[in-house]
Short mmCIF file of C-alpha atoms and ligand atoms in Angstrom, two decimals:
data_model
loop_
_atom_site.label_atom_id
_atom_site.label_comp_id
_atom_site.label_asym_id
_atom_site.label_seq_id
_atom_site.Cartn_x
_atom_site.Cartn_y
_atom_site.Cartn_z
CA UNK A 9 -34.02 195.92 22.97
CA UNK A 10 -30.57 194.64 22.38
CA UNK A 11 -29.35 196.49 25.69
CA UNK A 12 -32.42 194.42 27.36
CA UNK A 13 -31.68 190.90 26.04
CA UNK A 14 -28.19 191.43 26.95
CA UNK A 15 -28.52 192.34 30.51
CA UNK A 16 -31.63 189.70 30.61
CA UNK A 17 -29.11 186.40 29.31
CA UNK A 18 -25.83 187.67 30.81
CA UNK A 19 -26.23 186.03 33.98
CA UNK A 20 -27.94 183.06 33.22
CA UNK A 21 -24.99 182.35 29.95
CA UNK A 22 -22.08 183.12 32.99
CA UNK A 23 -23.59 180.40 35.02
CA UNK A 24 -23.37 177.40 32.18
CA UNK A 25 -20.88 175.47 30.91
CA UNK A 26 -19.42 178.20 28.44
CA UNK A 27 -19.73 175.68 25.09
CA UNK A 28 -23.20 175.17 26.59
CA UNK A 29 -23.47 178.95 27.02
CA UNK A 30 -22.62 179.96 23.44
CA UNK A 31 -24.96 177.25 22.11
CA UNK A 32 -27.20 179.23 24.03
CA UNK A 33 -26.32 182.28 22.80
CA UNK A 34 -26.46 180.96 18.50
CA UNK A 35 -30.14 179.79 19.52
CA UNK A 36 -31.40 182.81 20.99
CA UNK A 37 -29.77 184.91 18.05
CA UNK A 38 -31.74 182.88 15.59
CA UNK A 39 -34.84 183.37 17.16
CA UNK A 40 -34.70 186.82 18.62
CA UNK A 41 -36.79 189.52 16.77
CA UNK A 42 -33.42 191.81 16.66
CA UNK A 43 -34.56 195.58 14.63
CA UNK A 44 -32.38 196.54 12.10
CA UNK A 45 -29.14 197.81 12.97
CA UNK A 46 -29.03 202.24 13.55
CA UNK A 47 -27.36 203.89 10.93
CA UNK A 48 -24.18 204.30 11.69
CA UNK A 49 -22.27 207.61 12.44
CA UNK A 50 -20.79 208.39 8.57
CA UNK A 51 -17.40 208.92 9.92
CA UNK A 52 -17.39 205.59 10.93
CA UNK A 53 -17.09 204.30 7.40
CA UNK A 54 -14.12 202.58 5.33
CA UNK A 55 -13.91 201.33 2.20
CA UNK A 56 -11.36 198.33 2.39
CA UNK A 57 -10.69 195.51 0.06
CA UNK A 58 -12.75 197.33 -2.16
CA UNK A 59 -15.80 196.41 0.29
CA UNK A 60 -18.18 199.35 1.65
CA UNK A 61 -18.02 198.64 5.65
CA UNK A 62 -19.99 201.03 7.48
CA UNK A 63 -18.37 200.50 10.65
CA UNK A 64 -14.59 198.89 11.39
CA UNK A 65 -16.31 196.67 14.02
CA UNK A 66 -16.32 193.22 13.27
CA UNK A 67 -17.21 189.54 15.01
CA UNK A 68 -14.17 187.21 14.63
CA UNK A 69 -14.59 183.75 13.37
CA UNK A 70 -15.27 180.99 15.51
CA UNK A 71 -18.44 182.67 17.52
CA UNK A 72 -20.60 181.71 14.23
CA UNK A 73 -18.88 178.33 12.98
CA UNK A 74 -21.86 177.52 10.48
CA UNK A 75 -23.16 180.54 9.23
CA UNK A 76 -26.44 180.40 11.19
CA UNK A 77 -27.01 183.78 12.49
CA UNK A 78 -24.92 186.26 10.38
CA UNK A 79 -27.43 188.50 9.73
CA UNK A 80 -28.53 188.76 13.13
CA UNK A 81 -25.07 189.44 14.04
CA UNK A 82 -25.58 192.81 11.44
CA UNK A 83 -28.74 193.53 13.71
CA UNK A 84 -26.51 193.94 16.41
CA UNK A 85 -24.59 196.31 15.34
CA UNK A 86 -21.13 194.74 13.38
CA UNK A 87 -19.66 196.59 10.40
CA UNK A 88 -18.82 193.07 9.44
CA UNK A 89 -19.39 188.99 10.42
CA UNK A 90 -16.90 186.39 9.85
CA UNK A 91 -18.39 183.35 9.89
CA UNK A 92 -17.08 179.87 10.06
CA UNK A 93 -13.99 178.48 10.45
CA UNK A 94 -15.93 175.81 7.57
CA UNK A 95 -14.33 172.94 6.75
CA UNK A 96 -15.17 170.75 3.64
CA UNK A 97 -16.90 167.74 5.50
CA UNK A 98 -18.41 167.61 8.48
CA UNK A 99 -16.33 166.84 11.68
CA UNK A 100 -16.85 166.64 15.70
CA UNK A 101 -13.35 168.67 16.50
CA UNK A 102 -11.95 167.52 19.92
CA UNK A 103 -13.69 165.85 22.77
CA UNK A 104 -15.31 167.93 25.67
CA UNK A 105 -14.51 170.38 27.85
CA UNK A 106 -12.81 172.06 25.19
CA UNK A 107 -13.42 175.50 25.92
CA UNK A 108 -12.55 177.17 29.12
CA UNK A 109 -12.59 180.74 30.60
CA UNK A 110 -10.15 182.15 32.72
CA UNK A 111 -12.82 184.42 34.57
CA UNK A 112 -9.83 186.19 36.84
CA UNK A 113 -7.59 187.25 33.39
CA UNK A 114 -10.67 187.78 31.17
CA UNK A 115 -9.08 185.51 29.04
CA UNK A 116 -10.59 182.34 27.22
CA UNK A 117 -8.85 178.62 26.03
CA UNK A 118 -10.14 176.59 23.59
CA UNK A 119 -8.81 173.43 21.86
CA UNK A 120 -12.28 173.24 19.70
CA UNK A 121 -10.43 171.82 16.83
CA UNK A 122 -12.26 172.85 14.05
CA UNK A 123 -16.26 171.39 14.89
CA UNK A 124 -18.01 171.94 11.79
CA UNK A 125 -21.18 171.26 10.27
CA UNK A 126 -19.38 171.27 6.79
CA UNK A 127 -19.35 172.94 3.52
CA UNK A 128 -23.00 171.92 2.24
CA UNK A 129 -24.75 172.92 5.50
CA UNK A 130 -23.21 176.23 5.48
CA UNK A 131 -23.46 177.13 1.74
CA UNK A 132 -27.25 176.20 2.02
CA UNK A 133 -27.54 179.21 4.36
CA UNK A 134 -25.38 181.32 2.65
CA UNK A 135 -26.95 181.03 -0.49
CA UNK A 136 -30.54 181.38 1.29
CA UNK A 137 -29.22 184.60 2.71
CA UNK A 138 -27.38 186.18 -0.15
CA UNK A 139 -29.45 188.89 -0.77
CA UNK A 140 -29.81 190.30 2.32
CA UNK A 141 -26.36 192.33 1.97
CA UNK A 142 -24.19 193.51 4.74
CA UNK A 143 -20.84 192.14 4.95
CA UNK A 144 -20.23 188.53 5.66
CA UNK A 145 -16.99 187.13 5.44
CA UNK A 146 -16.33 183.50 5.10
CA UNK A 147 -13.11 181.71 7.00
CA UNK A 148 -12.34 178.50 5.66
CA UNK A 149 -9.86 175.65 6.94
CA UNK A 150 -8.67 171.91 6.18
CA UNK A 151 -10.39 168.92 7.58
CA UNK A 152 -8.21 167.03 10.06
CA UNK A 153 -7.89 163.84 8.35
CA UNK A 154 -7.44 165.45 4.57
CA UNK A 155 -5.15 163.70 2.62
CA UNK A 156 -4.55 167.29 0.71
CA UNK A 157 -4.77 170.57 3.12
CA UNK A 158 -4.29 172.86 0.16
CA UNK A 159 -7.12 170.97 -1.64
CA UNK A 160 -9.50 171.66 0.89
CA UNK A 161 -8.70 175.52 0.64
CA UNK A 162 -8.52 175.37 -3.12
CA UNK A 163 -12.31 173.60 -3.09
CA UNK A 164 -13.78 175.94 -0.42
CA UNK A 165 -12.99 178.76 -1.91
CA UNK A 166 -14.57 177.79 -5.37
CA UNK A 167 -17.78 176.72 -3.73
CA UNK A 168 -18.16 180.02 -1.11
CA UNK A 169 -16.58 183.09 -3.33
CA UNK A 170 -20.20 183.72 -4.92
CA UNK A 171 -21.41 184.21 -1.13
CA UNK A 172 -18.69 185.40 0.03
CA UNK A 173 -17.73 189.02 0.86
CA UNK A 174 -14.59 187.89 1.36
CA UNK A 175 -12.49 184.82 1.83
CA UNK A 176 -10.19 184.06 5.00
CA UNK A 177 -7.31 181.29 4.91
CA UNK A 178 -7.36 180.23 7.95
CA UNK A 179 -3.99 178.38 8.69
CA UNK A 180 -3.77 179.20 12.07
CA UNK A 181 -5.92 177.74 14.07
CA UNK A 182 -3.41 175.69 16.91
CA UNK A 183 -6.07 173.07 17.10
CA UNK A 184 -5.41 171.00 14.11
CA UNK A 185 -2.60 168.89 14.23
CA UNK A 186 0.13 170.32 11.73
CA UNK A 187 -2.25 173.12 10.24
CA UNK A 188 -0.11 175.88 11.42
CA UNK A 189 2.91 174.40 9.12
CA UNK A 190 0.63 175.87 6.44
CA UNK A 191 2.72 179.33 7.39
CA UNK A 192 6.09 177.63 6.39
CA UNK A 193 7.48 179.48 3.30
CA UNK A 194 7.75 176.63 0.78
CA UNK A 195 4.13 175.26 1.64
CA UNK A 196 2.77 179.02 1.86
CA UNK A 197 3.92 180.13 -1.39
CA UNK A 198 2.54 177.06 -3.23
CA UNK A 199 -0.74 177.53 -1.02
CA UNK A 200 -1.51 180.99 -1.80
CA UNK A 201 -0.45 180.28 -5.83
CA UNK A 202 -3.67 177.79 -5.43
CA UNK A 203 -5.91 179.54 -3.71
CA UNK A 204 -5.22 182.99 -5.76
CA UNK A 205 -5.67 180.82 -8.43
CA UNK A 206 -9.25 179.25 -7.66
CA UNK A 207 -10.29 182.87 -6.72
CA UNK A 208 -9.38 183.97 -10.35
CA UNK A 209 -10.82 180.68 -12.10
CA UNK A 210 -14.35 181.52 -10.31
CA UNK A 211 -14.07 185.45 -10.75
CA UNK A 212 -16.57 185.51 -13.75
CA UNK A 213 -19.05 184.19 -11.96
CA UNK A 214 -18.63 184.74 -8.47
CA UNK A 215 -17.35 188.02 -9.12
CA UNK A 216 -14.27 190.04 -7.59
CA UNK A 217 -13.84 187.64 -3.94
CA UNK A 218 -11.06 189.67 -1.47
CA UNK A 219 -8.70 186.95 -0.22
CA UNK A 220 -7.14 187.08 3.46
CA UNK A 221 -5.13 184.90 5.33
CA UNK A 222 -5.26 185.02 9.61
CA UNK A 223 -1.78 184.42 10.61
CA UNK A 224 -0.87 183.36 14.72
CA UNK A 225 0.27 185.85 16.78
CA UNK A 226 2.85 182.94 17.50
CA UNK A 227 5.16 183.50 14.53
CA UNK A 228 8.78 184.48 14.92
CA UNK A 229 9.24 188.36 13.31
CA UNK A 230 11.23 185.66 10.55
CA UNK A 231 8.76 183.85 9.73
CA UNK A 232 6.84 186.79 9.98
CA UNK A 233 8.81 188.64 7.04
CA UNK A 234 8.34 185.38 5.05
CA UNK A 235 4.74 185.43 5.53
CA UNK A 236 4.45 189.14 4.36
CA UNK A 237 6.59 188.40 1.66
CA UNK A 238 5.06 185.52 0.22
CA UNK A 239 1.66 187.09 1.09
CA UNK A 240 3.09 190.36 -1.11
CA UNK A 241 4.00 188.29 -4.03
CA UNK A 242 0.58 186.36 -4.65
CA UNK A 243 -1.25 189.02 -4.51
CA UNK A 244 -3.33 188.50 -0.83
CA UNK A 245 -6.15 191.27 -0.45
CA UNK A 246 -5.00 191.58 3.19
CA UNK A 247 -4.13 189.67 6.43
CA UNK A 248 -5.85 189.25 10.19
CA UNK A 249 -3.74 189.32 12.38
CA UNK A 250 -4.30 186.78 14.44
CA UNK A 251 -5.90 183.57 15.90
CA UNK A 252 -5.39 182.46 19.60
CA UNK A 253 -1.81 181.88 21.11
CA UNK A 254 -0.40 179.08 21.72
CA UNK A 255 2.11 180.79 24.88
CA UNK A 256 0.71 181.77 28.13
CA UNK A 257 1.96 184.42 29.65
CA UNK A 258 3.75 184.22 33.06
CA UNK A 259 1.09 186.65 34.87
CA UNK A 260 -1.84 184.74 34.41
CA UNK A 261 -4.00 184.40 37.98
CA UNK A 262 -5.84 181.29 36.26
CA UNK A 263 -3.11 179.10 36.97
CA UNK A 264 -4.80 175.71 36.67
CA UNK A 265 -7.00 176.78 34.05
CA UNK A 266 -4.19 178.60 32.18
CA UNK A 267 -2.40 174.90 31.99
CA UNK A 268 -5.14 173.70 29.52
CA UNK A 269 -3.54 172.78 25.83
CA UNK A 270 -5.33 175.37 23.45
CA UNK A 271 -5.37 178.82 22.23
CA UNK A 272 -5.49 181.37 24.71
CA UNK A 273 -7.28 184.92 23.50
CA UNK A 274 -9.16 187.76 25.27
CA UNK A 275 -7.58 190.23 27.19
CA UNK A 276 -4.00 188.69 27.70
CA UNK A 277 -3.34 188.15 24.06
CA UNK A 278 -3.44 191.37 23.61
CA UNK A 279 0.04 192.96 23.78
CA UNK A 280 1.34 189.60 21.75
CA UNK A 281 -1.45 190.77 19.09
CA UNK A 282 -0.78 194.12 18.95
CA UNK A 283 3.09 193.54 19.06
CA UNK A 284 2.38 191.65 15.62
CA UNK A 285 -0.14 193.72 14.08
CA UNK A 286 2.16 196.53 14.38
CA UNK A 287 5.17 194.20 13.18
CA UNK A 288 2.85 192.77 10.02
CA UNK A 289 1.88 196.36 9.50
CA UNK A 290 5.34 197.84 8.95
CA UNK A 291 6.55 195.24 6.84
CA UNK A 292 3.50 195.08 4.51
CA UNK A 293 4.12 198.87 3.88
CA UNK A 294 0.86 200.05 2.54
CA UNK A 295 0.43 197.57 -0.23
CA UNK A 296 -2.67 195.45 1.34
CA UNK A 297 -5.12 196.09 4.85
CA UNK A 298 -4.64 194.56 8.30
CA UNK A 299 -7.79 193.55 10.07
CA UNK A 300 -6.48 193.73 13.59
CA UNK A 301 -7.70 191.09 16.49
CA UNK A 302 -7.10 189.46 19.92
CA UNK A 303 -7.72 191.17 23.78
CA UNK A 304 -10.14 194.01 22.30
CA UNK A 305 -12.55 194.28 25.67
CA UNK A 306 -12.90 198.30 24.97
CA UNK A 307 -13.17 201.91 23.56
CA UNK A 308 -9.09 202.16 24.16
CA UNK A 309 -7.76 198.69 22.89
CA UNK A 310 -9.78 199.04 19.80
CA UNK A 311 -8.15 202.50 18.94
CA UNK A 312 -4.74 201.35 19.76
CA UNK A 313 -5.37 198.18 17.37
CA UNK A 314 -6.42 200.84 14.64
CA UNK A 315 -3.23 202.93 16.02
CA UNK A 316 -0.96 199.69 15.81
CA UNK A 317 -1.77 199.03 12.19
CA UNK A 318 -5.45 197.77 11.80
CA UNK A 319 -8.04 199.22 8.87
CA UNK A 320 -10.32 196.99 10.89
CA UNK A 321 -10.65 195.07 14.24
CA UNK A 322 -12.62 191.52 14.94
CA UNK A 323 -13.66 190.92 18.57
CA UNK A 324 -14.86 187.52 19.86
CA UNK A 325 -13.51 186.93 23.64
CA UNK A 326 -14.67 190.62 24.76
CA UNK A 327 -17.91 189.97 24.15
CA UNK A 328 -17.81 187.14 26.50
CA UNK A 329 -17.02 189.55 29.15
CA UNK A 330 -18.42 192.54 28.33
CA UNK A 331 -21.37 191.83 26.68
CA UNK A 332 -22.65 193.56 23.38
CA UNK A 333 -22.70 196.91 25.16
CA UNK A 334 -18.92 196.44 24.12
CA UNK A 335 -19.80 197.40 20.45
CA UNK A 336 -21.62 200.61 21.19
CA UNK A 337 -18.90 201.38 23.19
CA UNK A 338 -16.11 201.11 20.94
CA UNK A 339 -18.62 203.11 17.95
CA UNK A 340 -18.58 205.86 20.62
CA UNK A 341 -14.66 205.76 21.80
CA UNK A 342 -14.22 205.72 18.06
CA UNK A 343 -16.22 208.96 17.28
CA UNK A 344 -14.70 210.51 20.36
CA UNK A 345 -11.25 210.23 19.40
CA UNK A 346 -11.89 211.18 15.83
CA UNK A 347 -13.70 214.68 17.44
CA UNK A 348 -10.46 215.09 19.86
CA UNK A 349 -8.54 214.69 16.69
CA UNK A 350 -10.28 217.05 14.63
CA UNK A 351 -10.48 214.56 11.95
CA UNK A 352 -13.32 213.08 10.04
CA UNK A 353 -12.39 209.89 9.16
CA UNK A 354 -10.45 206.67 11.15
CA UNK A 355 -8.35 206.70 8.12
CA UNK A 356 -5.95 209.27 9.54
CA UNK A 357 -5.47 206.76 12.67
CA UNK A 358 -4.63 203.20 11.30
CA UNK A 359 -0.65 202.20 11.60
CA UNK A 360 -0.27 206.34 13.43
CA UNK A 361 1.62 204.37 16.49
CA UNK A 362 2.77 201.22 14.46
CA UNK A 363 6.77 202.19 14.37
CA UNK A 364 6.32 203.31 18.04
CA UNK A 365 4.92 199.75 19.01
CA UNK A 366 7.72 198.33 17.67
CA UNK A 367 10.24 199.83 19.26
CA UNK A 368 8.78 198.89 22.44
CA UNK A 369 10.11 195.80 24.96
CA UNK A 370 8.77 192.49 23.66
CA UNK A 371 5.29 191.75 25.34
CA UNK A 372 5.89 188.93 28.19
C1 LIG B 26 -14.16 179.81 21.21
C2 LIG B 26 -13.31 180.33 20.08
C3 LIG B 26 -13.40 179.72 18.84
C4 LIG B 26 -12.64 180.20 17.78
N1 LIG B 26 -12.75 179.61 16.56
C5 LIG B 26 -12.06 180.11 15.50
C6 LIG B 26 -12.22 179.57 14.21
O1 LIG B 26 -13.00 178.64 13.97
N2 LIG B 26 -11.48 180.11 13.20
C7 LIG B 26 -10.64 181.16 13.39
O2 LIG B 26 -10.02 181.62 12.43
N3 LIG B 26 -10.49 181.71 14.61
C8 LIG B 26 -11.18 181.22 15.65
N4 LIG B 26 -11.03 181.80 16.89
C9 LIG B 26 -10.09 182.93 17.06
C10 LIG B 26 -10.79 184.27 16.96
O3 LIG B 26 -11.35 184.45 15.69
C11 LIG B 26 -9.80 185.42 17.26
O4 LIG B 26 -8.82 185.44 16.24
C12 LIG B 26 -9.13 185.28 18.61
O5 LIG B 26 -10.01 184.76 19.58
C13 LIG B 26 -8.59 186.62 19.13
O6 LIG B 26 -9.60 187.54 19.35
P1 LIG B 26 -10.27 187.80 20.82
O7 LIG B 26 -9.12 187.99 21.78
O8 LIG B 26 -11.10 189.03 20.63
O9 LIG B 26 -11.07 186.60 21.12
C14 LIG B 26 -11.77 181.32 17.97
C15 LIG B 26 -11.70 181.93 19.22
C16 LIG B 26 -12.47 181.46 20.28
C17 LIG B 26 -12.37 182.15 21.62
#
């Protein structure tokens, strides 16, 4: 059925205007009658952030902005959704195009700026939707014209942690104006102090909420040790690392496309990612999870982002180009590596090659 609709919509989704595509895409979701998801292979499981996933698979934020089709996303297949990024009000983001794929790369850009339907909108689906289980996690981020960023964290995070699997800070998103000072040390600390605070304040009722925050790949490694440090002291459940880049790498064949102002993900990002991942993983040393993303399009980048440092991975741009076959496929890589191993359980894999990746050439 899935492998059906898939190969059905492919072609007609490549040939429109790809915001028009993935508008598309949200509408046939809702409306689809998807089956429940096959049981997943048992060896597939984690337990992570103290959450039950039954596979490490998971659909980054930004394909489901407003929380309309997470449990349709479970249908598919995902271990995990990450919906939003949600910001308190409602706002348009920037004006179109504002999304762009570099066909040639199998990359994407896009400069959406945080379009968002808002907290209320959202949280009325959420709550409609809360018993249905599965995994959702909720990514949350400042409106543009806030007079108080960390408010707008502080506020989200009271209102979604009862529907929430999880909570991700999202401060780096290169789309808002200024969010990505967030990351600075002095702001961080007192950021995370707020946020790990609200989380606490709502615990009795909203129960235990895992709190994450998706750093860029962009970072230098010293602001990258004063991110894991700060992250360290306050307590953070975990990190994803990371959102789009803001560089573009000099072997691009897009050219004219590639010159577009936004974040670039998909398959270029990924050496930058992985460079990181591996860089975040070694200096967090064990004490919280990575959720690895950017440039998974297969079986073999998903293991080596579980190999660089990653308990879990998030795809989004793959799926543009490979379709959701991509998900079966990395299940079955998994389970093939884990039988070449010998081993019964990805555990044994995540942060195996981490030291190695960093000790490699910095990605161009
Ligand atoms: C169209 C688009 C919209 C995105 N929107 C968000 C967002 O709202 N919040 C966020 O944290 N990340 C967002 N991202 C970043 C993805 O979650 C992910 O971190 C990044 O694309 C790298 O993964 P990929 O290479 O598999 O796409 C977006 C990415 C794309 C391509």
């Amino acid at each position: 059925m899935i492998g059906l609709l898939d190969r059905l919509a492919r072609p007609f989704l490549r040939a429109l205007d790809p915001e028009d595509a993935h508008g598309v895409a949200i509408k046939m979701l809702k409306f689809a009658p998807l089956p429940p998801a096959p049981r997943d292979d048992k060896r597939l499981a984690l337990r992570v952030f103290g959450l039950n996933f039954p596979n490490p698979v998971g659909i980054a934020a930004g394909f489901d902005k407003n929380a309309e089709v997470p449990d349709a996303l479970l249908r598919l297949g995902f271990g995990f959704v990450e919906v939003g990024t949600i910001t308190p009000m409602p706002q348009p983001g920037n004006p179109r195009p504002r999304l762009f794929r570099l066909d040639a790369d199998r990359g994407v850009i896009n400069r959406l700026g945080f379009n968002s339907q808002g907290a209320d909108a959202a949280l009325k689906r959420l709550v409609a939707r809360a018993a249905a289980g599965g995994i959702v996690g909720i990514n949350v981020g400042a409106n543009k014209d806030s007079p108080d960023r960390v408010a707008d964290y502080v506020q989200l995070i009271e209102r979604f942690a009862a529907v929430a699997s999880y909570v991700t800070v999202n401060i780096s998103s290169p789309n808002t104006p200024g969010l990505r000072n967030l990351q600075q040390a002095s702001v961080l600390d007192d950021l995370l102090a707020r946020v790990v605070d609200a989380r606490e304040r709502v615990a009795p009722n909203a129960g235990p909420t895992p709190v994450l925050l998706k750093i860029a790949p962009d970072l230098s490694l010293g602001d990258l040790d004063d991110v894991v440090g700060i992250a360290r002291s306050r307590r953070v459940d975990g990190m994803i690392v990371g959102n789009t880049t803001v560089a573009r790498p000099p072997n691009l064949l897009e050219t004219a496309t590639a010159k577009e102002a936004g974040g670039l993900s998909g398959r270029p990002l990924f050496p930058l990612a992985n460079r990181m991942l591996a860089e975040t993983y070694v200096r967090v040393e064990g004490v919280f999870p990575l959720i690895g993303a950017g440039g998974i399009d297969s079986g073999a980048t998903a293991l080596a982002k579980i190999r660089a440092g990653a308990s879990l991975i998030q795809v989004y741009s793959g799926l543009v180009f490979r379709g959701l076959g991509l998900i079966a496929e990395i299940k079955n890589a998994l389970l093939e590596a884990l039988e070449d191993d010998g081993q019964d359980s990805l555990k044994e894999f995540i942060g195996a090659d981490a030291a190695a990746v960093t000790a490699e050439p910095w990605p161009k």
